[in-house]
Short mmCIF file of C-alpha atoms in Angstrom, two decimals:
data_model
loop_
_atom_site.label_atom_id
_atom_site.label_comp_id
_atom_site.label_asym_id
_atom_site.label_seq_id
_atom_site.Cartn_x
_atom_site.Cartn_y
_atom_site.Cartn_z
CA MET Q 22 60.65 -27.67 -31.27
CA TYR Q 23 62.94 -26.30 -28.56
CA PHE Q 24 61.78 -26.00 -24.95
CA LEU Q 25 63.91 -23.74 -22.75
CA ILE Q 26 62.84 -24.61 -19.19
CA ASP Q 27 63.28 -22.04 -16.42
CA TYR Q 28 63.22 -24.89 -13.93
CA GLU Q 29 64.04 -22.77 -10.89
CA ASN Q 30 60.85 -20.87 -11.67
CA VAL Q 31 58.39 -23.55 -12.78
CA ARG Q 32 59.71 -26.70 -11.07
CA ASN Q 33 57.84 -29.95 -11.84
CA LEU Q 34 54.63 -28.18 -12.87
CA GLY Q 35 56.48 -26.74 -15.83
CA MET Q 36 57.47 -30.25 -16.96
CA ARG Q 37 53.83 -31.20 -17.45
CA GLY Q 38 53.56 -32.59 -20.98
CA THR Q 39 56.83 -34.52 -21.23
CA GLU Q 40 54.74 -37.51 -22.33
CA PHE Q 41 53.99 -35.61 -25.56
CA LEU Q 42 57.63 -35.02 -26.55
CA LEU Q 43 58.83 -36.21 -29.96
CA PRO Q 44 62.30 -37.28 -31.17
CA SER Q 45 62.49 -34.02 -33.12
CA ASP Q 46 62.11 -31.92 -29.93
CA CYS Q 47 64.87 -30.65 -27.70
CA VAL Q 48 64.50 -29.89 -23.99
CA ILE Q 49 67.07 -27.59 -22.38
CA LEU Q 50 66.79 -27.49 -18.59
CA PHE Q 51 68.12 -24.38 -16.85
CA TYR Q 52 68.50 -25.00 -13.12
CA SER Q 53 70.43 -24.03 -10.01
CA ASP Q 54 71.31 -25.31 -6.55
CA ASP Q 55 67.97 -23.89 -5.39
CA ALA Q 56 66.16 -26.48 -7.56
CA PRO Q 57 68.51 -29.41 -8.17
CA ALA Q 58 66.00 -32.30 -8.35
CA ILE Q 59 63.21 -33.29 -10.72
CA GLU Q 60 60.52 -35.97 -10.65
CA LYS Q 61 61.77 -39.20 -12.19
CA ARG Q 62 58.71 -39.62 -14.42
CA HIS Q 63 59.64 -36.56 -16.46
CA LEU Q 64 63.15 -37.87 -17.09
CA ASN Q 65 61.71 -41.27 -18.06
CA ASN Q 66 59.38 -39.58 -20.55
CA ILE Q 67 62.30 -37.67 -22.05
CA GLN Q 68 64.28 -40.90 -22.43
CA GLN Q 69 61.35 -42.70 -24.02
CA ALA Q 70 60.78 -39.84 -26.46
CA GLY Q 71 64.41 -39.96 -27.58
CA CYS Q 72 64.41 -36.18 -27.94
CA GLY Q 73 67.40 -33.90 -27.51
CA PHE Q 74 68.18 -33.08 -23.89
CA GLU Q 75 70.61 -30.58 -22.43
CA THR Q 76 71.12 -29.11 -18.99
CA CYS Q 77 72.57 -25.77 -17.98
CA LYS Q 78 73.33 -25.12 -14.32
CA LEU Q 79 73.76 -21.60 -12.94
CA LEU Q 80 77.48 -21.20 -12.28
CA LYS Q 81 77.21 -18.44 -9.71
CA LYS Q 82 74.09 -17.18 -7.99
CA ARG Q 83 73.15 -13.75 -9.27
CA LYS Q 84 69.89 -11.86 -9.58
CA ASN Q 85 68.09 -13.03 -12.77
CA GLY Q 86 71.13 -15.13 -13.64
CA LEU Q 87 69.17 -17.97 -15.26
CA ASP Q 88 67.02 -15.45 -17.15
CA PHE Q 89 70.10 -14.12 -18.89
CA TYR Q 90 71.24 -17.67 -19.66
CA ILE Q 91 67.88 -18.46 -21.27
CA ALA Q 92 67.76 -15.22 -23.27
CA SER Q 93 71.31 -15.86 -24.52
CA LYS Q 94 70.46 -19.42 -25.53
CA ALA Q 95 67.38 -18.25 -27.45
CA GLY Q 96 69.53 -15.81 -29.37
CA ALA Q 97 72.13 -18.48 -30.10
CA LEU Q 98 69.50 -20.91 -31.42
CA PHE Q 99 67.81 -18.39 -33.69
CA GLY Q 100 71.09 -16.84 -34.79
CA ALA Q 101 72.42 -20.24 -35.82
CA GLU Q 102 69.11 -21.11 -37.54
CA ARG Q 103 68.84 -24.22 -35.40
CA CYS Q 104 65.10 -24.02 -34.76
CA GLN Q 105 61.83 -22.61 -36.03
CA ASN Q 106 59.63 -22.99 -32.96
CA LEU Q 107 60.83 -22.16 -29.47
CA VAL Q 108 58.99 -22.25 -26.15
CA ILE Q 109 60.31 -20.56 -23.02
CA VAL Q 110 58.71 -22.38 -20.10
CA SER Q 111 58.51 -19.88 -17.27
CA ASN Q 112 56.07 -17.82 -15.25
CA ASP Q 113 58.43 -14.86 -15.37
CA GLY Q 114 56.72 -12.13 -17.37
CA GLY Q 115 60.08 -10.56 -18.15
CA PHE Q 116 60.57 -13.10 -20.92
CA GLN Q 117 57.84 -11.34 -22.91
CA ALA Q 118 60.56 -8.96 -24.08
CA VAL Q 119 62.62 -11.87 -25.42
CA ARG Q 120 59.59 -13.32 -27.15
CA GLU Q 121 58.58 -10.01 -28.69
CA TYR Q 122 62.10 -9.25 -29.92
CA TRP Q 123 62.62 -12.50 -31.78
CA GLN Q 124 59.04 -12.74 -32.99
CA ASN Q 125 59.15 -9.23 -34.44
CA LEU Q 126 62.61 -9.72 -35.91
CA SER Q 127 61.72 -12.94 -37.72
CA GLY Q 128 58.12 -12.09 -38.66
CA THR Q 129 56.28 -15.30 -39.50
CA LYS Q 130 59.49 -17.29 -39.96
CA HIS Q 131 59.64 -18.36 -36.33
CA ARG Q 132 57.16 -18.93 -33.54
CA VAL Q 133 58.15 -17.99 -30.03
CA ALA Q 134 55.92 -18.79 -27.05
CA LEU Q 135 56.11 -18.07 -23.35
CA SER Q 136 54.28 -20.78 -21.44
CA GLU Q 137 53.88 -22.22 -17.95
CA SER Q 138 54.45 -25.81 -19.12
CA ILE Q 139 55.67 -27.96 -22.00
CA GLU Q 140 52.11 -29.09 -22.71
CA HIS Q 141 50.76 -25.56 -22.96
CA GLY Q 142 53.73 -24.53 -25.07
CA ILE Q 143 52.93 -27.12 -27.73
CA ILE Q 144 49.50 -25.60 -28.36
CA SER Q 145 50.67 -22.00 -27.79
CA VAL Q 146 52.70 -22.05 -31.01
CA ASN Q 147 49.63 -23.33 -32.90
CA GLU Q 148 51.36 -26.56 -33.83
CA ASP Q 149 49.28 -28.61 -36.27
CA SER Q 150 49.91 -32.15 -35.08
CA ASP Q 151 48.27 -35.18 -33.51
CA ARG Q 152 49.80 -34.37 -30.13
CA ALA Q 153 48.47 -30.81 -30.20
CA ARG Q 154 44.98 -32.06 -31.08
CA LEU Q 155 45.17 -34.63 -28.25
CA ILE Q 156 46.26 -31.98 -25.75
CA ARG Q 157 43.43 -29.66 -26.80
CA SER Q 158 40.95 -32.52 -26.47
CA ASN Q 159 42.23 -33.46 -23.01
CA ARG Q 160 41.99 -29.85 -21.87
CA GLN Q 161 38.33 -29.50 -22.78
CA SER Q 162 36.00 -28.98 -19.83
CA VAL Q 163 33.51 -31.74 -19.00
CA ASP Q 164 30.37 -31.38 -16.92
CA ILE Q 165 31.06 -33.22 -13.65
CA GLY Q 166 27.45 -34.30 -13.13
CA GLN Q 167 27.10 -35.72 -16.64
CA PHE Q 168 30.42 -37.57 -16.36
CA SER Q 169 29.43 -39.01 -12.98
CA ALA Q 170 26.09 -40.27 -14.31
CA ALA Q 171 27.73 -41.84 -17.37
CA TYR Q 172 30.41 -43.46 -15.22
CA ARG Q 173 27.85 -45.00 -12.85
CA GLU Q 174 25.85 -46.33 -15.82
CA LYS Q 175 28.99 -47.89 -17.29
CA GLN Q 176 29.71 -49.64 -14.00
CA ARG Q 177 26.10 -50.84 -13.78
CA ILE Q 178 26.22 -52.32 -17.28
CA GLN Q 179 29.51 -54.01 -16.49
CA GLN Q 180 27.97 -55.66 -13.43
CA VAL Q 181 24.93 -56.76 -15.48
CA LEU Q 182 27.17 -58.29 -18.16
CA GLN Q 183 29.37 -60.06 -15.63
CA ALA Q 184 26.29 -61.67 -14.10
CA ALA Q 185 24.83 -62.56 -17.52
CA PHE Q 186 28.00 -64.20 -18.83
CA ASP Q 187 29.16 -65.79 -15.58
CA GLY Q 188 29.76 -69.49 -16.14
CA THR Q 189 29.83 -69.15 -19.94
CA GLU Q 190 32.80 -69.46 -22.25
CA PHE Q 191 32.75 -65.68 -22.62
CA CYS Q 192 33.08 -64.79 -18.92
CA GLY Q 193 36.61 -63.48 -19.45
CA GLN Q 194 35.63 -61.26 -22.37
CA VAL Q 195 33.07 -58.99 -20.70
CA GLN Q 196 35.03 -55.84 -21.60
CA ASP Q 197 34.98 -56.76 -25.31
CA ILE Q 198 31.25 -57.42 -25.11
CA GLN Q 199 30.71 -54.09 -23.36
CA ASP Q 200 32.60 -52.41 -26.20
CA ILE Q 201 30.15 -53.96 -28.66
CA LEU Q 202 27.24 -52.48 -26.73
CA LYS Q 203 28.91 -49.09 -26.52
CA ALA Q 204 29.46 -48.93 -30.28
CA GLY Q 205 26.12 -50.45 -31.26
CA ALA Q 206 23.40 -47.99 -32.22
CA SER Q 207 20.84 -50.73 -32.89
CA PRO Q 208 20.31 -54.48 -32.30
CA LYS Q 209 21.34 -55.15 -35.92
CA VAL Q 210 24.64 -53.33 -35.50
CA ILE Q 211 25.29 -55.20 -32.24
CA TYR Q 212 24.49 -58.52 -33.91
CA LEU Q 213 26.84 -57.90 -36.84
CA ASP Q 214 29.62 -56.65 -34.59
CA SER Q 215 29.26 -59.75 -32.40
CA LEU Q 216 29.68 -61.97 -35.47
CA ARG Q 217 32.68 -59.97 -36.63
CA ARG Q 218 34.47 -60.17 -33.30
CA PHE Q 219 33.54 -63.66 -32.12
CA GLY Q 220 32.70 -65.57 -35.29
CA ARG Q 221 29.30 -66.80 -36.39
CA GLN Q 222 28.66 -69.36 -33.66
CA GLY Q 223 30.16 -67.34 -30.79
CA GLY Q 224 28.59 -64.11 -31.99
CA GLN Q 225 25.10 -65.63 -32.14
CA LYS Q 226 25.46 -66.99 -28.60
CA ILE Q 227 26.56 -63.60 -27.28
CA TYR Q 228 23.75 -61.80 -29.10
CA ARG Q 229 21.12 -64.15 -27.66
CA ILE Q 230 22.39 -63.58 -24.12
CA LEU Q 231 22.42 -59.83 -24.65
CA LYS Q 232 18.93 -59.81 -26.15
CA ASN Q 233 17.51 -61.80 -23.25
CA CYS Q 234 19.24 -59.72 -20.58
CA GLU Q 235 16.43 -57.88 -18.78
CA ASP Q 236 18.56 -55.18 -17.17
CA LEU Q 237 20.16 -53.79 -20.33
CA HIS Q 238 18.87 -50.49 -21.60
CA GLY Q 239 19.61 -48.68 -24.87
CA PRO Q 240 18.99 -50.49 -28.19
CA PHE Q 241 17.67 -53.68 -26.59
CA ALA Q 242 15.15 -51.79 -24.49
CA LYS Q 243 13.46 -50.71 -27.73
CA ALA Q 244 13.70 -54.17 -29.23
CA LYS Q 245 11.88 -55.96 -26.38
#
């Protein structure tokens, strides 16, 4: 997928999503002396992705100069059959005309999106991929009160486990033990998972400590 970045327009907010770039992507950064710098993290993400990367600096300041550069580049890419999916990252509504022209000309052959960021562009073209599914999942709204309550309970359980296993051979593995509790729907499941992760002898020791821990709720509350 090609990302044509109107960097003078979107700045670093438009680079949101560089961590999702793939080697098959290509980022083309259109910039000017009015916006010559970018946050280092975005460049590091581009390097780590190993994707294509090009820059195009405005040669002479003119009204809508970069817009014409971007429109010309889109035409060159589609005309040369170099890409199927293209995202123009900009908040400039004028690019709707570019999107509509190429989308209508190519029908369903190409997907053209106008987006405020790389991340949003990936899902705007309806890409069917693991990264698109992850982005959609991360963008889901979560009730703040419910999250806060669950977070406090997680911290409470962690403190209970640290106290229960303090001084034992498992004191450095509290996070693994907490993972067992999180995944266990019943005492039996927790017991079997303890054996699987820590072996028969270690798993039985851990299970006994968990079962006798008075402050644990959930499956063990029903078992006591």
